[in-house]
Amino acid sequence: MHSQSPRRAPRVASFLRSAEAAVILQVSPKTVARWAQQGLLPCQRTLGGHRRYPEQAIRELAASLVQEVVVS
């Protein structure tokens, strides 16, 4: 028998609350909610109706916003 390397578990997507996304984007939680309502931010709803934002997408957006400011 040969030993197999352990398989890595698939990465589970991490989601942020509005306040957490707001800190990363440096805006208020109300702005995050407004952007989501306008379709500018991707989000999913919990069973309780709360918005959750995909962490990777929020971090990518924050990085792109910083690049725009530096380039401008």
XYZ file of N, CA, C and O in Angstrom:
288
model
N 0.834 -1.193 0.000
C 0.000 0.000 0.000
C 0.873 1.249 0.000
O 1.861 1.310 0.697
N 0.462 2.194 -0.756
C 1.157 3.469 -0.719
C 0.271 4.479 0.005
O -0.938 4.427 -0.063
N 0.954 5.371 0.688
C 0.174 6.350 1.456
C -0.205 7.523 0.564
O 0.577 7.983 -0.249
N -1.419 7.938 0.716
C -1.902 9.097 -0.033
C -1.800 10.324 0.853
O -1.993 10.245 2.063
N -1.477 11.436 0.227
C -1.466 12.661 1.009
C -2.904 13.020 1.353
O -3.818 12.776 0.557
N -3.108 13.556 2.530
C -4.487 13.897 2.914
C -5.058 14.959 1.969
O -4.366 15.891 1.565
N -6.286 14.793 1.622
C -6.948 15.766 0.746
C -7.346 16.979 1.560
O -7.811 16.860 2.684
N -7.181 18.101 0.941
C -7.606 19.330 1.604
C -9.099 19.500 1.420
O -9.630 19.237 0.347
N -9.712 19.950 2.453
C -11.156 20.207 2.376
C -11.371 21.401 1.459
O -10.561 22.327 1.420
N -12.455 21.401 0.687
C -12.728 22.562 -0.160
C -12.896 23.807 0.707
O -13.443 23.747 1.803
N -12.405 24.923 0.208
C -12.492 26.167 0.969
C -13.934 26.633 1.028
O -14.597 26.766 0.004
N -14.378 26.877 2.229
C -15.745 27.358 2.426
C -15.716 28.881 2.326
O -14.871 29.532 2.924
N -16.628 29.415 1.550
C -16.684 30.869 1.391
C -16.989 31.525 2.727
O -17.832 31.066 3.479
N -16.283 32.594 2.985
C -16.472 33.338 4.219
C -17.325 34.569 3.925
O -17.095 35.266 2.936
N -18.294 34.809 4.780
C -19.196 35.947 4.592
C -19.061 36.925 5.747
O -18.806 36.536 6.877
N -19.246 38.188 5.437
C -19.122 39.262 6.415
C -20.472 39.888 6.724
O -21.355 39.932 5.866
N -20.597 40.414 7.923
C -21.764 41.222 8.275
C -21.549 42.624 7.722
O -20.437 43.009 7.350
N -22.619 43.409 7.703
C -22.539 44.777 7.168
C -21.469 45.600 7.862
O -20.696 46.312 7.211
N -21.399 45.521 9.179
C -20.417 46.310 9.929
C -18.990 45.891 9.584
O -18.093 46.732 9.492
N -18.776 44.595 9.390
C -17.433 44.116 9.042
C -17.037 44.585 7.643
O -15.900 45.015 7.424
N -17.974 44.506 6.704
C -17.708 44.986 5.345
C -17.457 46.491 5.361
O -16.585 46.989 4.643
N -18.181 47.209 6.190
C -18.027 48.665 6.278
C -16.631 49.044 6.753
O -16.037 49.995 6.240
N -16.087 48.304 7.713
C -14.742 48.589 8.212
C -13.720 48.402 7.088
O -12.847 49.234 6.885
N -13.844 47.316 6.338
C -12.905 47.036 5.252
C -13.004 48.105 4.167
O -11.985 48.559 3.640
N -14.229 48.517 3.841
C -14.436 49.506 2.777
C -14.295 50.943 3.274
O -14.345 51.882 2.478
N -14.172 51.118 4.582
C -14.045 52.436 5.207
C -15.239 53.344 4.902
O -15.088 54.515 4.543
N -16.421 52.770 5.029
C -17.676 53.507 4.888
C -18.582 53.086 6.045
O -18.245 52.196 6.812
N -19.749 53.692 6.153
C -20.669 53.323 7.228
C -21.447 52.061 6.839
O -21.612 51.761 5.659
N -21.944 51.332 7.840
C -22.776 50.161 7.542
C -24.012 50.517 6.708
O -24.457 49.718 5.884
N -24.558 51.722 6.898
C -25.715 52.141 6.098
C -25.325 52.290 4.632
O -26.118 51.985 3.740
N -24.115 52.751 4.363
C -23.643 52.868 2.985
C -23.512 51.481 2.362
O -23.899 51.276 1.211
N -22.997 50.525 3.124
C -22.867 49.146 2.629
C -24.252 48.606 2.266
O -24.447 48.036 1.187
N -25.224 48.806 3.140
C -26.594 48.332 2.870
C -27.177 49.031 1.645
O -27.825 48.386 0.807
N -26.951 50.319 1.506
C -27.472 51.063 0.358
C -26.842 50.558 -0.940
O -27.530 50.363 -1.928
N -25.517 50.332 -0.922
C -24.844 49.816 -2.113
C -25.391 48.443 -2.494
O -25.560 48.147 -3.670
N -25.688 47.623 -1.489
C -26.254 46.300 -1.763
C -27.650 46.429 -2.373
O -27.995 45.728 -3.329
N -28.463 47.338 -1.843
C -29.814 47.558 -2.386
C -29.752 48.036 -3.825
O -30.601 47.699 -4.639
N -28.735 48.820 -4.150
C -28.571 49.351 -5.507
C -27.912 48.344 -6.442
O -27.733 48.627 -7.623
N -27.529 47.181 -5.899
C -26.896 46.155 -6.718
C -25.415 46.369 -6.946
O -24.810 45.724 -7.797
N -24.804 47.273 -6.174
C -23.384 47.568 -6.343
C -22.486 46.608 -5.571
O -21.309 46.493 -5.869
N -23.040 45.948 -4.550
C -22.291 44.963 -3.766
C -23.009 43.626 -3.822
O -24.233 43.575 -3.654
N -22.262 42.539 -4.009
C -22.902 41.219 -3.961
C -23.247 40.878 -2.516
O -22.503 41.210 -1.590
N -24.395 40.254 -2.330
C -24.758 39.827 -0.984
C -25.730 38.659 -1.060
O -26.335 38.405 -2.093
N -25.822 37.977 0.053
C -26.805 36.914 0.212
C -27.606 37.249 1.457
O -27.127 37.943 2.348
N -28.813 36.736 1.501
C -29.667 36.963 2.672
C -29.677 35.712 3.542
O -29.721 34.596 3.048
N -29.622 35.920 4.849
C -29.766 34.811 5.783
C -31.247 34.470 5.888
O -32.103 35.213 5.381
N -31.552 33.393 6.566
C -32.953 33.026 6.764
C -33.696 34.114 7.544
O -34.897 34.290 7.380
N -32.981 34.848 8.369
C -33.578 35.934 9.144
C -33.678 37.241 8.367
O -34.143 38.238 8.891
N -33.202 37.249 7.111
C -33.307 38.448 6.282
C -32.121 39.392 6.351
O -32.148 40.463 5.754
N -31.061 38.997 7.057
C -29.876 39.848 7.161
C -28.977 39.635 5.950
O -28.895 38.540 5.414
N -28.303 40.688 5.537
C -27.382 40.574 4.406
C -26.030 40.069 4.877
O -25.540 40.465 5.932
N -25.432 39.217 4.067
C -24.065 38.761 4.291
C -23.307 38.971 2.990
O -23.811 38.691 1.904
N -22.082 39.463 3.115
C -21.280 39.851 1.963
C -20.099 38.908 1.811
O -19.406 38.625 2.806
N -19.832 38.411 0.601
C -18.692 37.508 0.410
C -17.381 38.246 0.692
O -17.093 39.277 0.074
N -16.615 37.723 1.637
C -15.403 38.403 2.086
C -14.429 38.653 0.938
O -13.868 39.752 0.823
N -14.224 37.669 0.088
C -13.265 37.827 -1.001
C -13.657 38.983 -1.920
O -12.821 39.803 -2.295
N -14.931 39.085 -2.266
C -15.395 40.159 -3.150
C -15.230 41.532 -2.488
O -14.846 42.502 -3.145
N -15.493 41.614 -1.196
C -15.362 42.886 -0.476
C -13.897 43.305 -0.423
O -13.554 44.468 -0.653
N -13.016 42.362 -0.139
C -11.582 42.682 -0.073
C -11.044 43.090 -1.446
O -10.222 44.003 -1.548
N -11.512 42.429 -2.509
C -11.090 42.798 -3.862
C -11.575 44.203 -4.214
O -10.832 44.994 -4.805
N -12.809 44.517 -3.845
C -13.342 45.854 -4.099
C -12.532 46.908 -3.336
O -12.166 47.935 -3.893
N -12.237 46.628 -2.072
C -11.455 47.579 -1.274
C -10.086 47.803 -1.900
O -9.619 48.943 -1.983
N -9.439 46.744 -2.360
C -8.129 46.870 -2.994
C -8.215 47.682 -4.279
O -7.364 48.520 -4.550
N -9.280 47.475 -5.058
C -9.423 48.222 -6.301
C -9.711 49.701 -6.033
O -9.250 50.571 -6.765
N -10.433 49.989 -4.958
C -10.703 51.379 -4.600
C -9.424 52.090 -4.171
O -9.208 53.242 -4.508
N -8.563 51.394 -3.455
C -7.290 51.982 -3.035
C -6.432 52.259 -4.256
O -5.817 53.304 -4.368
N -6.408 51.326 -5.219
C -5.621 51.516 -6.437
C -6.126 52.720 -7.230
O -5.337 53.483 -7.759
N -7.444 52.898 -7.300
C -8.012 54.028 -8.033
C -7.574 55.349 -7.399
O -7.262 56.300 -8.101
N -7.549 55.411 -6.083
C -7.165 56.637 -5.382
C -5.682 56.916 -5.620
O -5.288 58.041 -5.874
N -4.853 55.882 -5.573
C -3.412 56.051 -5.765
C -3.123 56.497 -7.196
O -2.303 57.375 -7.430
N -3.822 55.938 -8.176
C -3.592 56.256 -9.579
C -4.110 57.645 -9.922
O -3.508 58.372 -10.702
N -5.210 58.040 -9.330
C -5.838 59.322 -9.667
C -4.986 60.516 -9.327
O -4.238 60.597 -8.458
